[in-house]
Short mmCIF file of N, CA and C in Angstrom, two decimals:
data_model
loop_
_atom_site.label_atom_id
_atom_site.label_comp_id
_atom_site.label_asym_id
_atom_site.label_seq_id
_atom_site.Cartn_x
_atom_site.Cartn_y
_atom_site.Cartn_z
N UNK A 1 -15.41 6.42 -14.81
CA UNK A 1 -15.02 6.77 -13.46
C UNK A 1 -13.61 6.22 -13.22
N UNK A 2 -12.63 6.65 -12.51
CA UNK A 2 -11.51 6.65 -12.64
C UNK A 2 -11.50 6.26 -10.78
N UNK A 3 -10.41 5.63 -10.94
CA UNK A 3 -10.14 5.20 -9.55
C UNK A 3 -8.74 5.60 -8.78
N UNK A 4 -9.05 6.56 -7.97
CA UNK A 4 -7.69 6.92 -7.35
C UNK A 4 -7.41 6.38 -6.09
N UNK A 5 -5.82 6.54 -6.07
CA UNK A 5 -5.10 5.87 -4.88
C UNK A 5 -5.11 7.05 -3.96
N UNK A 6 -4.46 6.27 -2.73
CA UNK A 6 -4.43 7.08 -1.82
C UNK A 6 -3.09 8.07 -1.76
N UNK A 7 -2.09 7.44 -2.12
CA UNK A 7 -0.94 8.35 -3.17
C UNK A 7 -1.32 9.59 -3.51
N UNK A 8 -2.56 9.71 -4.24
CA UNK A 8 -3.08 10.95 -5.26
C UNK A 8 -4.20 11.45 -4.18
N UNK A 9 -4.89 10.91 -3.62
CA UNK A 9 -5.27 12.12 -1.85
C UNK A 9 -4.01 12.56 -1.62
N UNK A 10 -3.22 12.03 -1.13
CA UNK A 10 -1.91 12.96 -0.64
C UNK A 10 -1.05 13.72 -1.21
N UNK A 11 -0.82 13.80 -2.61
CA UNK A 11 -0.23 15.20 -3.46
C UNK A 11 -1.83 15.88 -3.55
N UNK A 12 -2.99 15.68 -3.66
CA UNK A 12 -3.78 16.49 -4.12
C UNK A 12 -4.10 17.47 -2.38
N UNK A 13 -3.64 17.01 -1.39
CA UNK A 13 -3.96 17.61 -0.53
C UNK A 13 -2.48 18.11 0.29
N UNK A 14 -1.49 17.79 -0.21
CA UNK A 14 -0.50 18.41 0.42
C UNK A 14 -0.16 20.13 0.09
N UNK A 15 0.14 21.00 1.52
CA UNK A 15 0.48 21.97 1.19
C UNK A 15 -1.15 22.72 1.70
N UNK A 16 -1.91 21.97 1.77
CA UNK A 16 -3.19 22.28 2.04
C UNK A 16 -3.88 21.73 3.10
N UNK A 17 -5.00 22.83 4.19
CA UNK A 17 -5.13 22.56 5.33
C UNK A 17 -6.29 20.95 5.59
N UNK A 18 -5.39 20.24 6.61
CA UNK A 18 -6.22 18.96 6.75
C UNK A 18 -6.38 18.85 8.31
N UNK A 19 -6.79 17.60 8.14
CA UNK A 19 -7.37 17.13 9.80
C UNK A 19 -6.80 15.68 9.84
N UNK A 20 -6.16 15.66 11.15
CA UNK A 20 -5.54 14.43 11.03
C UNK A 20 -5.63 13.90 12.49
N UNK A 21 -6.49 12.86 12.68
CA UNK A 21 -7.36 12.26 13.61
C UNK A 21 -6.42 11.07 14.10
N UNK A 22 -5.87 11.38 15.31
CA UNK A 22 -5.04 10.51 16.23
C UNK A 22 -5.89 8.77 17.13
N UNK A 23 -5.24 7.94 16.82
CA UNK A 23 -5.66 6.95 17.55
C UNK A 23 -6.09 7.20 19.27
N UNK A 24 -5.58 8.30 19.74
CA UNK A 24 -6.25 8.28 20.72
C UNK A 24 -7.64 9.31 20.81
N UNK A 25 -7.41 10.07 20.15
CA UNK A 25 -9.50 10.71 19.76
C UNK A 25 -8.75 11.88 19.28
N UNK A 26 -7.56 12.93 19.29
CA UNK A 26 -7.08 14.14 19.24
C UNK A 26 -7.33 14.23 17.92
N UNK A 27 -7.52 15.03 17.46
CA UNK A 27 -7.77 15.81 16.25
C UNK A 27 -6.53 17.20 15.92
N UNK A 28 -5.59 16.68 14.86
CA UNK A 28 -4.95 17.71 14.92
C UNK A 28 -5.26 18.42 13.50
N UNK A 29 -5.27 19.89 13.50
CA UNK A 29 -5.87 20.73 12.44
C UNK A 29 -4.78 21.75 12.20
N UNK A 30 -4.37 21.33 10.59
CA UNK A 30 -3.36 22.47 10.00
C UNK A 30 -2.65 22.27 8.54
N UNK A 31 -2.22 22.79 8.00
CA UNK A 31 -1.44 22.67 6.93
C UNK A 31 -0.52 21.61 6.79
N UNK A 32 -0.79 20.39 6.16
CA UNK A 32 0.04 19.44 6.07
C UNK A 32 1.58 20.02 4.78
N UNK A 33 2.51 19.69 5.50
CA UNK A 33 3.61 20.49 4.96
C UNK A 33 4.52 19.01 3.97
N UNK A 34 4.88 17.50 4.98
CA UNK A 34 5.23 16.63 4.51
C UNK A 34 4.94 15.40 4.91
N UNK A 35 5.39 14.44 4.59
CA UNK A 35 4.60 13.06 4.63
C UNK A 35 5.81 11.84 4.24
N UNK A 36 5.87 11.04 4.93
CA UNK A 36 6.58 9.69 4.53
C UNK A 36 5.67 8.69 4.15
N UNK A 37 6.84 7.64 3.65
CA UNK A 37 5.58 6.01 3.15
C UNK A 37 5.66 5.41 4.78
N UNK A 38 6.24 5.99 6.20
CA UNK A 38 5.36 5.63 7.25
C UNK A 38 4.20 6.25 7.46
N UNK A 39 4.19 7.25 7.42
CA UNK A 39 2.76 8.35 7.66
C UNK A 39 3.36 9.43 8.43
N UNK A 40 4.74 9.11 8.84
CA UNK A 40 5.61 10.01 9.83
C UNK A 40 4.82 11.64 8.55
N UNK A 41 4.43 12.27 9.62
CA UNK A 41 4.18 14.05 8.76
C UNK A 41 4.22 14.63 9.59
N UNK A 42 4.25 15.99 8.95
CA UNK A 42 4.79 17.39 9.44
C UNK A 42 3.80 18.53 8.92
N UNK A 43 3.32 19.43 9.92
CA UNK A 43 2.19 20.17 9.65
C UNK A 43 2.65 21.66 10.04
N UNK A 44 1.95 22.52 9.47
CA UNK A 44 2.06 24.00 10.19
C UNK A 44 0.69 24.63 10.31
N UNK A 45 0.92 25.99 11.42
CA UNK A 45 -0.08 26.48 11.73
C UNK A 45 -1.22 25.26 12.83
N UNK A 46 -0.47 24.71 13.68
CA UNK A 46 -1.67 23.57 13.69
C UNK A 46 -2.08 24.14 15.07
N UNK A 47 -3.43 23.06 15.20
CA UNK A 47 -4.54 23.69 16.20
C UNK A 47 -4.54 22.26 16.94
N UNK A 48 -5.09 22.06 18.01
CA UNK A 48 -4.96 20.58 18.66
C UNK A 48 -6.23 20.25 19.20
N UNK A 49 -7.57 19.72 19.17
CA UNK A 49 -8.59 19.65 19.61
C UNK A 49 -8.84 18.50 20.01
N UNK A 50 -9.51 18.62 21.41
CA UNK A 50 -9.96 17.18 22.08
C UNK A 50 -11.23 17.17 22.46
N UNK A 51 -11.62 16.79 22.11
CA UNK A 51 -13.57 16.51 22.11
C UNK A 51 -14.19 17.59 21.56
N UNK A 52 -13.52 17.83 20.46
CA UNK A 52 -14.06 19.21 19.60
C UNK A 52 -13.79 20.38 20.19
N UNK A 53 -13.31 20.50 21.34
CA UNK A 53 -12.82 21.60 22.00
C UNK A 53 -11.10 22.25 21.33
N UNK A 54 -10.78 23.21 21.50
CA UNK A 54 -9.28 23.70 20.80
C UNK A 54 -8.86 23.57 22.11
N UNK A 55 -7.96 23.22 22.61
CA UNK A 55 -7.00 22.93 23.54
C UNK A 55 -5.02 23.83 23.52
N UNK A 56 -4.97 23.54 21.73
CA UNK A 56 -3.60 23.94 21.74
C UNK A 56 -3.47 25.22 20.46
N UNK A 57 -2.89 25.58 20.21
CA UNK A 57 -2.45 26.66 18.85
C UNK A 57 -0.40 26.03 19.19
N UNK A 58 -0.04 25.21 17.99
CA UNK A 58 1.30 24.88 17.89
C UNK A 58 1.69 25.86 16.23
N UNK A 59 3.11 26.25 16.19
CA UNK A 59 3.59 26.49 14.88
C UNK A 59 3.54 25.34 14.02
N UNK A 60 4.60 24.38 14.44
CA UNK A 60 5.30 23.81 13.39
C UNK A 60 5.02 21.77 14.43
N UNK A 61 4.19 21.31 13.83
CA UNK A 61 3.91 20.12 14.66
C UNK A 61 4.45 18.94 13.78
N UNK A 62 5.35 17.60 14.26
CA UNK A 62 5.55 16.49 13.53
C UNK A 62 4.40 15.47 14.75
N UNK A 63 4.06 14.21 13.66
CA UNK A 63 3.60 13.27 14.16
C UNK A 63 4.12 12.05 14.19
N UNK A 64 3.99 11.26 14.73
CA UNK A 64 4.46 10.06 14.31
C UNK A 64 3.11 8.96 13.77
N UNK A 65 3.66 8.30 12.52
CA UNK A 65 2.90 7.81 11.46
C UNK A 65 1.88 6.67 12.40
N UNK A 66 2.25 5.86 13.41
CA UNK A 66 1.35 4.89 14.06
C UNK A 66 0.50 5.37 14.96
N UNK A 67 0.72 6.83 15.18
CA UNK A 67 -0.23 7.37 16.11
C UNK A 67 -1.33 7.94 14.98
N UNK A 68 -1.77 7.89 13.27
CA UNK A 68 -2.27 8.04 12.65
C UNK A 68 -3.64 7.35 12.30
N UNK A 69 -4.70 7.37 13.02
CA UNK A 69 -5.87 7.31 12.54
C UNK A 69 -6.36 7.36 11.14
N UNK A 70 -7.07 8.45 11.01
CA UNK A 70 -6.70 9.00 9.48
C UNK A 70 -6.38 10.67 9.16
N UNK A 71 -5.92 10.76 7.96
CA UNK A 71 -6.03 11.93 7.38
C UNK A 71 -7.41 13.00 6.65
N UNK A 72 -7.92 13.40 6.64
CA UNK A 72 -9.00 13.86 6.02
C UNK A 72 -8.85 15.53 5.08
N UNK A 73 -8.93 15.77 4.30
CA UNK A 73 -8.94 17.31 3.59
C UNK A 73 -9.82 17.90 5.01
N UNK A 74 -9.20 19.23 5.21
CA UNK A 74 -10.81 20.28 5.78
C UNK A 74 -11.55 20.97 4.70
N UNK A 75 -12.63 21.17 5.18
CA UNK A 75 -13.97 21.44 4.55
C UNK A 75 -13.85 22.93 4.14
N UNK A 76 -13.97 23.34 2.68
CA UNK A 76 -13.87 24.31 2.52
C UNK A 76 -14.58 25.53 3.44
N UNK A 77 -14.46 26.86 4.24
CA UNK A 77 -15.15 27.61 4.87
C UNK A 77 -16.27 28.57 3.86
#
């Protein structure tokens, strides 16, 4: 069994649609496009949901890295 970093979640999921769960409960859903060693990223296609509800449809969304909860892959459909 091989042990991966979190480095290798993030090329294995960049370019590909994720969920990225804000310290304050928001859930943002979309194509992670780029990423810094702050967490500062940049997404497209994104969706904005607050209590599981969709709230927003954005193009092109940046975050800032301390408002980062976590990152998660989405679940294949």
């Amino acid at each position: 069994m091989s042990k991966k970093s979190p480095g290798d979640f993030i090329k294995q999921v960049l370019g590909r649609p994720v969920i990225v769960k804000l310290n304050n409960g928001a859930d943002y859903r979309g194509i992670l496009s780029c990423l810094d060693g702050y967490m500062n990223l940049a997404m497209e296609q994104t969706e904005e949901y607050i209590d599981g509800q969709l709230k927003h449809k954005y193009g092109d969304t940046f975050i800032r890295g301390n408002n980062v909860l976590y990152i998660s892959a989405q679940p294949k459909k």
